[in-house]
Tab-separated table of C-alpha atoms in Angstrom:
chain	number	residue	atom	x	y	z
Q	1	UNK	CA	0.000	0.000	0.000
Q	2	UNK	CA	1.393	3.429	-0.956
Q	3	UNK	CA	2.416	5.862	1.770
Q	4	UNK	CA	-0.011	8.627	2.617
Q	5	UNK	CA	1.012	11.717	0.640
Q	6	UNK	CA	0.533	13.981	3.649
Q	7	UNK	CA	2.964	11.965	5.801
Q	8	UNK	CA	5.750	13.885	4.049
Q	9	UNK	CA	4.554	17.159	5.556
Q	10	UNK	CA	4.888	18.296	9.141
Q	11	UNK	CA	1.530	19.219	10.723
Q	12	UNK	CA	0.918	22.937	11.272
Q	13	UNK	CA	-0.937	23.949	14.425
Q	14	UNK	CA	-3.475	26.773	14.655
Q	15	UNK	CA	-1.005	28.683	16.825
Q	16	UNK	CA	1.597	28.555	14.044
Q	17	UNK	CA	-0.950	29.722	11.482
Q	18	UNK	CA	-1.909	32.684	13.683
Q	19	UNK	CA	1.720	33.623	14.176
Q	20	UNK	CA	2.279	33.620	10.416
Q	21	UNK	CA	-0.874	35.654	9.817
Q	22	UNK	CA	0.148	38.172	12.458
Q	23	UNK	CA	3.562	38.473	10.788
Q	24	UNK	CA	1.942	39.095	7.378
Q	25	UNK	CA	-0.336	41.762	8.895
Q	26	UNK	CA	2.780	43.784	9.816
Q	27	UNK	CA	1.405	44.884	13.162
Q	28	UNK	CA	-2.229	45.410	12.139
Q	29	UNK	CA	-4.834	44.101	14.557
Q	30	UNK	CA	-5.845	40.491	13.799
Q	31	UNK	CA	-9.413	40.729	15.183
Q	32	UNK	CA	-10.116	44.131	13.679
Q	33	UNK	CA	-8.955	43.227	10.180
Q	34	UNK	CA	-9.785	39.546	9.755
Q	35	UNK	CA	-12.627	38.681	12.133
Q	36	UNK	CA	-16.120	39.832	11.173
Q	37	UNK	CA	-19.437	39.519	12.987
Q	38	UNK	CA	-22.663	38.324	11.380
Q	39	UNK	CA	-26.160	39.671	12.060
Q	40	UNK	CA	-26.600	36.683	14.388
Q	41	UNK	CA	-23.698	37.810	16.576
Q	42	UNK	CA	-21.385	35.055	15.340
Q	43	UNK	CA	-17.748	36.080	14.988
Q	44	UNK	CA	-16.271	34.498	11.879
Q	45	UNK	CA	-12.552	33.787	11.939
Q	46	UNK	CA	-10.295	33.716	8.839
Q	47	UNK	CA	-9.496	30.026	9.281
Q	48	UNK	CA	-10.592	26.995	11.310
Q	49	UNK	CA	-8.331	24.212	12.503
Q	50	UNK	CA	-8.952	20.738	13.879
Q	51	UNK	CA	-7.023	21.433	17.084
Q	52	UNK	CA	-9.623	24.129	17.899
Q	53	UNK	CA	-12.656	22.090	16.884
Q	54	UNK	CA	-14.460	20.087	19.510
Q	55	UNK	CA	-17.776	19.029	18.007
Q	56	UNK	CA	-20.284	18.293	20.751
Q	57	UNK	CA	-23.130	16.948	18.630
Q	58	UNK	CA	-23.957	14.014	16.379
Q	59	UNK	CA	-25.994	14.921	13.337
Q	60	UNK	CA	-28.437	12.391	11.943
Q	61	UNK	CA	-28.236	13.267	8.280
Q	62	UNK	CA	-30.430	12.818	5.240
Q	63	UNK	CA	-29.271	9.569	3.625
Q	64	UNK	CA	-31.458	9.787	0.522
Q	65	UNK	CA	-30.822	12.029	-2.514
Q	66	UNK	CA	-32.773	15.287	-2.580
Q	67	UNK	CA	-36.001	15.300	-4.563
Q	68	UNK	CA	-36.829	17.965	-7.173
Q	69	UNK	CA	-40.205	19.352	-6.131
Q	70	UNK	CA	-42.579	21.126	-8.525
Q	71	UNK	CA	-45.321	23.423	-7.224
Q	72	UNK	CA	-48.692	23.356	-8.977
Q	73	UNK	CA	-51.616	25.583	-7.986
Q	74	UNK	CA	-54.882	23.791	-8.643
Q	75	UNK	CA	-57.286	26.193	-10.352
Q	76	UNK	CA	-58.485	23.792	-13.032
Q	77	UNK	CA	-58.245	20.112	-12.050
Q	78	UNK	CA	-57.829	18.753	-15.585
Q	79	UNK	CA	-55.136	21.292	-16.497
Q	80	UNK	CA	-53.315	20.718	-13.191
Q	81	UNK	CA	-53.335	16.976	-13.807
Q	82	UNK	CA	-51.982	17.448	-17.327
Q	83	UNK	CA	-49.288	19.829	-16.056
Q	84	UNK	CA	-48.212	17.388	-13.340
Q	85	UNK	CA	-47.788	14.568	-15.861
Q	86	UNK	CA	-45.796	16.822	-18.205
Q	87	UNK	CA	-43.640	18.167	-15.346
Q	88	UNK	CA	-42.740	14.654	-14.169
Q	89	UNK	CA	-41.776	13.728	-17.715
Q	90	UNK	CA	-39.469	16.768	-17.778
Q	91	UNK	CA	-37.459	15.894	-14.677
Q	92	UNK	CA	-39.512	16.739	-11.590
Q	93	UNK	CA	-39.482	13.962	-8.995
Q	94	UNK	CA	-42.248	15.074	-6.655
Q	95	UNK	CA	-45.288	17.307	-6.958
Q	96	UNK	CA	-46.898	19.738	-4.544
Q	97	UNK	CA	-50.518	20.598	-5.261
Q	98	UNK	CA	-51.902	23.722	-3.623
Q	99	UNK	CA	-55.629	23.032	-3.366
Q	100	UNK	CA	-57.671	26.139	-2.607
Q	101	UNK	CA	-60.965	24.506	-1.594
Q	102	UNK	CA	-62.385	21.089	-0.762
Q	103	UNK	CA	-64.570	20.873	-3.860
Q	104	UNK	CA	-61.626	19.344	-5.761
Q	105	UNK	CA	-62.180	15.677	-6.619
Q	106	UNK	CA	-58.917	13.981	-5.737
Q	107	UNK	CA	-59.366	11.013	-8.091
Q	108	UNK	CA	-59.617	13.398	-11.051
Q	109	UNK	CA	-56.557	15.362	-9.954
Q	110	UNK	CA	-54.466	12.191	-9.577
Q	111	UNK	CA	-55.672	10.416	-12.711
Q	112	UNK	CA	-52.860	8.613	-14.599
Q	113	UNK	CA	-50.164	10.041	-12.351
Q	114	UNK	CA	-47.310	7.638	-11.453
Q	115	UNK	CA	-47.529	6.574	-7.813
Q	116	UNK	CA	-44.770	4.037	-7.248
Q	117	UNK	CA	-41.695	6.291	-7.059
Q	118	UNK	CA	-43.224	9.763	-6.811
Q	119	UNK	CA	-44.077	11.720	-3.667
Q	120	UNK	CA	-47.116	14.011	-3.637
Q	121	UNK	CA	-47.605	16.926	-1.273
Q	122	UNK	CA	-51.010	18.498	-0.753
Q	123	UNK	CA	-50.828	22.003	0.664
Q	124	UNK	CA	-54.226	22.955	2.072
Q	125	UNK	CA	-54.917	26.613	2.995
Q	126	UNK	CA	-58.052	25.401	4.792
Q	127	UNK	CA	-58.735	22.892	7.553
Q	128	UNK	CA	-61.093	20.067	6.603
Q	129	UNK	CA	-61.220	16.654	8.268
Q	130	UNK	CA	-63.249	15.232	5.369
Q	131	UNK	CA	-60.733	16.308	2.719
Q	132	UNK	CA	-57.828	14.978	4.755
Q	133	UNK	CA	-59.673	11.653	5.039
Q	134	UNK	CA	-60.102	11.660	1.262
Q	135	UNK	CA	-56.319	12.000	0.776
Q	136	UNK	CA	-55.615	9.381	3.440
Q	137	UNK	CA	-57.987	6.886	1.813
Q	138	UNK	CA	-56.461	7.537	-1.622
Q	139	UNK	CA	-52.943	6.986	-0.281
Q	140	UNK	CA	-53.919	3.766	1.499
Q	141	UNK	CA	-55.854	2.368	-1.460
Q	142	UNK	CA	-53.148	3.132	-4.027
Q	143	UNK	CA	-50.087	2.616	-1.817
Q	144	UNK	CA	-49.107	6.200	-2.672
Q	145	UNK	CA	-46.536	8.266	-0.794
Q	146	UNK	CA	-48.358	11.427	0.216
Q	147	UNK	CA	-47.826	14.327	2.603
Q	148	UNK	CA	-50.655	16.601	3.722
Q	149	UNK	CA	-49.478	20.101	4.588
Q	150	UNK	CA	-51.540	21.678	7.366
Q	151	UNK	CA	-50.245	24.516	9.522
Q	152	UNK	CA	-52.839	26.507	11.516
Q	153	UNK	CA	-50.062	28.341	13.378
Q	154	UNK	CA	-48.524	29.257	10.023
Q	155	UNK	CA	-51.961	30.530	8.989
Q	156	UNK	CA	-52.019	32.691	12.111
Q	157	UNK	CA	-48.555	34.158	11.473
Q	158	UNK	CA	-49.301	34.957	7.834
Q	159	UNK	CA	-52.956	35.990	7.978
Q	160	UNK	CA	-53.299	37.241	11.555
Q	161	UNK	CA	-56.217	34.878	12.205
Q	162	UNK	CA	-56.742	31.163	12.744
Q	163	UNK	CA	-58.734	29.081	10.279
Q	164	UNK	CA	-61.443	29.069	12.967
Q	165	UNK	CA	-59.991	29.699	16.394
Q	166	UNK	CA	-57.271	28.110	18.525
Q	167	UNK	CA	-59.542	25.555	20.212
Q	168	UNK	CA	-61.415	24.488	17.055
Q	169	UNK	CA	-58.273	24.255	14.914
Q	170	UNK	CA	-56.472	22.005	17.396
Q	171	UNK	CA	-59.613	19.968	17.975
Q	172	UNK	CA	-59.618	19.201	14.243
Q	173	UNK	CA	-55.882	18.447	14.229
Q	174	UNK	CA	-56.312	15.959	17.066
Q	175	UNK	CA	-59.179	14.308	15.177
Q	176	UNK	CA	-57.000	14.104	12.058
Q	177	UNK	CA	-54.119	12.669	14.089
Q	178	UNK	CA	-56.356	9.819	15.280
Q	179	UNK	CA	-57.569	8.916	11.797
Q	180	UNK	CA	-54.780	9.454	9.274
Q	181	UNK	CA	-51.580	7.551	8.644
Q	182	UNK	CA	-50.381	10.208	6.159
Q	183	UNK	CA	-48.018	12.867	7.555
Q	184	UNK	CA	-50.118	15.994	8.032
Q	185	UNK	CA	-48.180	18.595	10.057
Q	186	UNK	CA	-46.077	21.175	8.225
Q	187	UNK	CA	-44.106	24.032	9.746
Q	188	UNK	CA	-44.100	26.962	7.323
Q	189	UNK	CA	-40.969	28.605	8.659
Q	190	UNK	CA	-40.017	30.336	5.419
Q	191	UNK	CA	-42.109	33.336	6.441
Q	192	UNK	CA	-39.598	34.202	9.172
Q	193	UNK	CA	-36.703	34.404	6.707
Q	194	UNK	CA	-38.726	36.267	4.093
Q	195	UNK	CA	-39.840	38.816	6.686
Q	196	UNK	CA	-36.243	39.561	7.715
Q	197	UNK	CA	-35.556	37.413	10.785
Q	198	UNK	CA	-31.912	36.516	11.304
Q	199	UNK	CA	-30.879	32.851	11.283
Q	200	UNK	CA	-30.923	32.372	15.046
Q	201	UNK	CA	-34.463	33.778	15.147
Q	202	UNK	CA	-35.517	31.587	12.216
Q	203	UNK	CA	-34.297	28.455	13.994
Q	204	UNK	CA	-35.698	29.388	17.402
Q	205	UNK	CA	-39.110	30.412	16.047
Q	206	UNK	CA	-39.310	27.245	13.956
Q	207	UNK	CA	-38.454	25.107	16.983
Q	208	UNK	CA	-40.985	26.916	19.163
Q	209	UNK	CA	-43.561	26.629	16.354
Q	210	UNK	CA	-42.989	22.846	16.312
Q	211	UNK	CA	-43.150	22.652	20.094
Q	212	UNK	CA	-46.686	24.075	20.082
Q	213	UNK	CA	-47.827	21.117	17.977
Q	214	UNK	CA	-46.057	18.611	20.207
Q	215	UNK	CA	-47.745	20.176	23.225
Q	216	UNK	CA	-51.247	20.533	21.793
Q	217	UNK	CA	-51.656	17.366	19.667
Q	218	UNK	CA	-51.930	14.265	21.805
Q	219	UNK	CA	-50.081	11.989	19.424
Q	220	UNK	CA	-48.036	12.735	16.295
Q	221	UNK	CA	-47.126	9.344	14.906
Q	222	UNK	CA	-46.017	10.558	11.472
Q	223	UNK	CA	-43.030	12.566	10.221
Q	224	UNK	CA	-43.274	16.355	10.456
Q	225	UNK	CA	-42.505	18.476	7.395
Q	226	UNK	CA	-40.556	21.714	7.807
Q	227	UNK	CA	-40.535	24.300	5.011
Q	228	UNK	CA	-37.473	26.541	5.014
Q	229	UNK	CA	-36.327	29.495	2.927
Q	230	UNK	CA	-32.616	30.025	2.304
Q	231	UNK	CA	-30.666	33.090	1.216
Q	232	UNK	CA	-27.275	33.621	-0.369
Q	233	UNK	CA	-25.100	33.515	2.762
Q	234	UNK	CA	-23.782	30.221	1.429
Q	235	UNK	CA	-21.988	28.542	4.346
Q	236	UNK	CA	-24.313	29.995	6.972
Q	237	UNK	CA	-27.348	28.591	5.126
Q	238	UNK	CA	-25.747	25.140	4.970
Q	239	UNK	CA	-25.120	25.360	8.713
Q	240	UNK	CA	-28.649	26.636	9.346
Q	241	UNK	CA	-30.234	23.579	7.750
Q	242	UNK	CA	-27.899	21.247	9.634
Q	243	UNK	CA	-28.673	23.050	12.889
Q	244	UNK	CA	-32.394	22.788	12.164
Q	245	UNK	CA	-32.255	19.003	11.825
Q	246	UNK	CA	-30.117	18.761	14.949
Q	247	UNK	CA	-32.512	20.934	16.975
Q	248	UNK	CA	-35.587	19.111	15.682
Q	249	UNK	CA	-34.216	15.702	16.618
Q	250	UNK	CA	-33.227	17.006	20.057
Q	251	UNK	CA	-36.733	18.375	20.674
Q	252	UNK	CA	-38.502	15.352	19.175
Q	253	UNK	CA	-36.612	13.003	21.507
Q	254	UNK	CA	-38.185	14.799	24.477
Q	255	UNK	CA	-41.617	13.751	23.178
Q	256	UNK	CA	-40.524	10.222	22.181
Q	257	UNK	CA	-41.126	11.182	18.556
Q	258	UNK	CA	-38.822	8.857	16.629
Q	259	UNK	CA	-39.321	10.161	13.087
Q	260	UNK	CA	-36.795	12.415	11.409
Q	261	UNK	CA	-38.213	15.587	9.891
Q	262	UNK	CA	-38.747	16.071	6.150
Q	263	UNK	CA	-37.149	19.387	5.143
Q	264	UNK	CA	-38.449	21.221	2.069
Q	265	UNK	CA	-36.269	24.139	0.972
Q	266	UNK	CA	-37.179	27.064	-1.292
Q	267	UNK	CA	-34.936	30.023	-2.174
Q	268	UNK	CA	-35.939	33.204	-0.385
Q	269	UNK	CA	-37.819	36.030	-2.082
Q	270	UNK	CA	-36.229	38.600	0.198
Q	271	UNK	CA	-33.142	39.158	-1.976
Q	272	UNK	CA	-34.850	38.722	-5.346
Q	273	UNK	CA	-35.158	41.699	-7.645
Q	274	UNK	CA	-37.475	43.067	-10.276
Q	275	UNK	CA	-34.782	44.823	-12.293
Q	276	UNK	CA	-31.924	42.826	-13.800
Q	277	UNK	CA	-34.048	39.799	-13.009
Q	278	UNK	CA	-31.718	37.286	-14.677
Q	279	UNK	CA	-29.368	37.706	-11.698
Q	280	UNK	CA	-32.079	35.920	-9.712
Q	281	UNK	CA	-30.961	32.707	-11.429
Q	282	UNK	CA	-27.462	33.092	-9.968
Q	283	UNK	CA	-28.917	33.696	-6.520
Q	284	UNK	CA	-31.229	30.703	-6.636
Q	285	UNK	CA	-28.423	28.449	-7.904
Q	286	UNK	CA	-26.202	29.089	-4.867
Q	287	UNK	CA	-29.238	28.875	-2.592
Q	288	UNK	CA	-30.172	25.481	-4.016
Q	289	UNK	CA	-26.557	24.378	-3.546
Q	290	UNK	CA	-26.782	25.372	0.126
Q	291	UNK	CA	-30.019	23.402	0.366
Q	292	UNK	CA	-28.430	20.241	-1.034
Q	293	UNK	CA	-25.277	20.479	1.095
Q	294	UNK	CA	-27.354	21.320	4.161
Q	295	UNK	CA	-29.317	18.088	3.824
Q	296	UNK	CA	-32.674	19.105	2.325
Q	297	UNK	CA	-35.044	16.251	1.501
Q	298	UNK	CA	-36.923	18.167	-1.192
Q	299	UNK	CA	-36.061	21.372	-3.028
Q	300	UNK	CA	-38.571	23.586	-4.774
Q	301	UNK	CA	-36.669	26.158	-6.795
Q	302	UNK	CA	-38.005	29.673	-7.292
Q	303	UNK	CA	-38.375	30.748	-10.948
Q	304	UNK	CA	-36.289	33.792	-11.854
Q	305	UNK	CA	-39.463	35.703	-12.880
Q	306	UNK	CA	-41.669	34.633	-9.959
Q	307	UNK	CA	-41.957	38.215	-8.688
Q	308	UNK	CA	-43.725	39.665	-11.691
Q	309	UNK	CA	-44.889	36.810	-13.966
Q	310	UNK	CA	-47.706	34.380	-13.346
Q	311	UNK	CA	-46.780	30.694	-13.384
Q	312	UNK	CA	-45.393	29.888	-16.810
Q	313	UNK	CA	-43.778	26.881	-18.463
Q	314	UNK	CA	-40.534	28.661	-19.352
Q	315	UNK	CA	-39.809	29.976	-15.855
Q	316	UNK	CA	-40.644	26.607	-14.313
Q	317	UNK	CA	-38.418	24.769	-16.806
Q	318	UNK	CA	-35.413	26.993	-16.104
Q	319	UNK	CA	-35.887	26.591	-12.334
Q	320	UNK	CA	-36.211	22.819	-12.671
Q	321	UNK	CA	-33.186	22.591	-14.945
Q	322	UNK	CA	-31.034	24.358	-12.359
Q	323	UNK	CA	-31.744	21.476	-9.977
Q	324	UNK	CA	-31.325	18.862	-12.686
Q	325	UNK	CA	-27.841	20.244	-13.435
Q	326	UNK	CA	-26.905	20.098	-9.744
Q	327	UNK	CA	-28.102	16.513	-9.555
Q	328	UNK	CA	-27.121	14.951	-12.871
Q	329	UNK	CA	-24.163	17.049	-14.044
Q	330	UNK	CA	-22.653	18.230	-10.753
Q	331	UNK	CA	-23.455	14.989	-8.855
Q	332	UNK	CA	-24.632	16.819	-5.758
Q	333	UNK	CA	-26.782	13.838	-4.813
Q	334	UNK	CA	-23.962	11.295	-4.556
Q	335	UNK	CA	-22.621	12.015	-1.056
Q	336	UNK	CA	-24.524	11.787	2.214
Q	337	UNK	CA	-23.754	14.636	4.635
Q	338	UNK	CA	-21.046	16.227	2.443
Q	339	UNK	CA	-20.450	19.039	4.965
Q	340	UNK	CA	-19.342	16.619	7.701
Q	341	UNK	CA	-15.797	17.335	8.832
Q	342	UNK	CA	-15.692	20.884	7.445
Q	343	UNK	CA	-14.473	22.717	10.553
Q	344	UNK	CA	-16.004	26.053	9.538
Q	345	UNK	CA	-19.454	24.611	8.817
Q	346	UNK	CA	-19.349	22.387	11.892
Q	347	UNK	CA	-18.492	25.420	14.015
Q	348	UNK	CA	-21.270	27.529	12.488
Q	349	UNK	CA	-23.758	24.697	12.959
Q	350	UNK	CA	-22.908	24.424	16.633
Q	351	UNK	CA	-23.041	28.169	17.272
Q	352	UNK	CA	-26.350	28.623	15.461
Q	353	UNK	CA	-27.883	25.672	17.297
Q	354	UNK	CA	-26.699	26.862	20.700
Q	355	UNK	CA	-27.899	30.443	20.186
Q	356	UNK	CA	-31.239	29.258	18.808
Q	357	UNK	CA	-31.732	26.886	21.737
Q	358	UNK	CA	-31.193	29.738	24.199
Q	359	UNK	CA	-33.767	31.894	22.396
Q	360	UNK	CA	-36.184	28.950	22.212
Q	361	UNK	CA	-35.946	28.464	25.984
Q	362	UNK	CA	-36.566	32.174	26.513
Q	363	UNK	CA	-39.737	32.000	24.376
Q	364	UNK	CA	-40.981	28.950	26.277
Q	365	UNK	CA	-40.332	30.621	29.647
Q	366	UNK	CA	-42.539	33.518	28.519
Q	367	UNK	CA	-45.513	31.311	27.668
Q	368	UNK	CA	-44.611	29.766	24.331
Q	369	UNK	CA	-44.768	30.751	20.702
Q	370	UNK	CA	-48.506	31.418	20.356
Q	371	UNK	CA	-48.511	33.599	23.462
Q	372	UNK	CA	-45.539	35.568	22.176
Q	373	UNK	CA	-47.272	36.031	18.813
Q	374	UNK	CA	-50.439	37.316	20.482
Q	375	UNK	CA	-48.388	39.720	22.601
Q	376	UNK	CA	-46.572	40.903	19.467
Q	377	UNK	CA	-43.065	40.130	20.715
Q	378	UNK	CA	-42.138	37.814	17.817
Q	379	UNK	CA	-43.267	40.382	15.251
Q	380	UNK	CA	-41.317	43.127	17.049
Q	381	UNK	CA	-38.075	41.127	17.091
Q	382	UNK	CA	-38.391	40.211	13.396
Q	383	UNK	CA	-39.090	43.842	12.533
Q	384	UNK	CA	-35.978	44.976	14.422
Q	385	UNK	CA	-33.816	42.436	12.597
Q	386	UNK	CA	-35.359	43.315	9.223
Q	387	UNK	CA	-34.717	47.018	9.839
Q	388	UNK	CA	-31.010	46.359	10.508
Q	389	UNK	CA	-30.688	44.407	7.266
Q	390	UNK	CA	-32.648	47.048	5.325
Q	391	UNK	CA	-30.311	49.778	6.611
Q	392	UNK	CA	-27.310	47.776	5.386
Q	393	UNK	CA	-28.943	47.428	1.962
Q	394	UNK	CA	-29.892	51.125	1.794
Q	395	UNK	CA	-26.303	52.066	2.709
Q	396	UNK	CA	-24.907	49.755	0.010
Q	397	UNK	CA	-23.229	47.470	2.540
Q	398	UNK	CA	-25.494	44.578	1.613
Q	399	UNK	CA	-25.239	44.317	-2.150
Q	400	UNK	CA	-27.756	43.127	-4.721
Q	401	UNK	CA	-26.016	43.413	-8.081
Q	402	UNK	CA	-28.075	45.184	-10.700
Q	403	UNK	CA	-30.182	46.873	-8.044
Q	404	UNK	CA	-28.224	48.857	-5.461
Q	405	UNK	CA	-24.872	48.294	-7.212
Q	406	UNK	CA	-24.181	48.515	-10.963
Q	407	UNK	CA	-27.845	49.016	-11.947
Q	408	UNK	CA	-28.766	49.161	-15.624
Q	409	UNK	CA	-30.512	52.537	-15.873
Q	410	UNK	CA	-32.010	51.588	-19.237
Q	411	UNK	CA	-33.811	48.573	-17.774
Q	412	UNK	CA	-37.611	49.072	-17.962
Q	413	UNK	CA	-40.148	46.898	-16.155
Q	414	UNK	CA	-43.411	48.836	-15.861
Q	415	UNK	CA	-45.075	47.146	-18.847
Q	416	UNK	CA	-43.888	43.615	-17.982
Q	417	UNK	CA	-45.664	43.307	-14.636
Q	418	UNK	CA	-48.309	40.587	-14.644
Q	419	UNK	CA	-48.466	40.594	-10.844
Q	420	UNK	CA	-48.036	43.262	-8.163
Q	421	UNK	CA	-44.511	42.604	-6.830
Q	422	UNK	CA	-44.695	44.604	-3.582
Q	423	UNK	CA	-46.233	44.238	-0.142
Q	424	UNK	CA	-50.018	44.335	-0.499
Q	425	UNK	CA	-51.978	46.441	1.990
Q	426	UNK	CA	-55.185	44.798	3.225
Q	427	UNK	CA	-56.481	46.610	6.332
Q	428	UNK	CA	-58.794	44.367	8.372
Q	429	UNK	CA	-59.412	43.152	11.885
Q	430	UNK	CA	-57.017	40.404	12.976
Q	431	UNK	CA	-56.257	38.553	16.204
Q	432	UNK	CA	-52.527	39.337	15.919
Q	433	UNK	CA	-50.328	41.572	13.806
Q	434	UNK	CA	-49.429	39.379	10.804
Q	435	UNK	CA	-45.778	38.737	9.982
Q	436	UNK	CA	-45.247	40.538	6.678
Q	437	UNK	CA	-42.830	39.240	4.058
Q	438	UNK	CA	-40.948	42.064	2.357
Q	439	UNK	CA	-38.101	42.182	-0.145
Q	440	UNK	CA	-35.056	44.380	0.428
Q	441	UNK	CA	-35.301	46.090	-2.977
Q	442	UNK	CA	-38.977	47.093	-2.850
Q	443	UNK	CA	-38.576	50.796	-2.038
Q	444	UNK	CA	-35.806	51.273	-4.601
Q	445	UNK	CA	-37.808	49.456	-7.280
Q	446	UNK	CA	-40.948	51.500	-6.607
Q	447	UNK	CA	-38.932	54.695	-7.041
Q	448	UNK	CA	-37.530	53.435	-10.356
Q	449	UNK	CA	-40.956	52.372	-11.625
Q	450	UNK	CA	-42.370	55.812	-10.797
Q	451	UNK	CA	-39.675	57.436	-12.978
Q	452	UNK	CA	-40.293	55.187	-15.995
Q	453	UNK	CA	-41.986	56.854	-18.942
């Protein structure tokens, strides 16, 4: 057997590296020049070494390749069915149907769709025991792999109101839990990222969100789905997803819940732009890479034109092809837990998890997530974090190329808008202040649109 190549080199300790760096700095301060602090309060060093790394956790990773997930909004059942078949033929590996009301006949929607190796998600923006039973019966009869996505707490955060009220919604969830074998709980945590929460807040709020279901549903004997949004802070996003799985498994063990979570990742809208929109493809590519390396089970890419175009075949195809390239040309699906042993990512994972756990405990000591939402504390903290990030963007310290740096002044968008791309105002009476998703570039884009001829 050949000698190990690295046996010919003397090991270099972290102390030796620091001494060399200090020499190269010629007297400049090491911490001031090379250590920077993230919005989460994590100090990032210029290098990480194994003699300074003492990993205190064991991460149960995702051992199956990520699945390419296609979103389909069900307005017309026949057209949605046709689109699902076509999408699967073009490379999608799982389908998520958003069903707006319970009048949809499931057998018609699922007609001729392959069931053996395809996973189907049913996102329901309503709470109906009968419709859930319909999906459960279909899955049992056809041996289909299905996930029902119900999240009354997510409805509260986004809309400001429950589907009914707290008692009725959880009464229905407990009834569903007793009858269905299909996973039915989803945590829609992407709203925290899209509204401007930092990563520690995202993790802590997601964990506290999950804890409410563990506390209020008598028995959850199916896997829980967690939806996450990721941004372009590449290594931090990888660590965030790893920390999320670690924190979930730690919490689940306290309730004797033995299932691993199913993590669905979508690129954030917060950093996407209306002008120079093709740059969105670069952003979503790195975000999808973070999702894969962070251990996502399913990835639903965001089309580059999702801000201003209605669903269209071209945008969907480009978004799907980005994932197909990562899987079939870049071989991102061939290694389980590829970030294991990367000292920097391991360190970030541990710090994010520890900080999020402290915040989670603080929320629980103050009555739990729902109580904190009703009192407005969660919304206040997210708003404070979003304001800090917005100030960095407005000052040009957080850069979105083509928008607040190197913009193309000749770029016109006013006549291309098929959808309103900004925060929509809808004054009404709500139980809580809703958490509002807002993009960083909105104010700048509105000013540019107003100046267009």
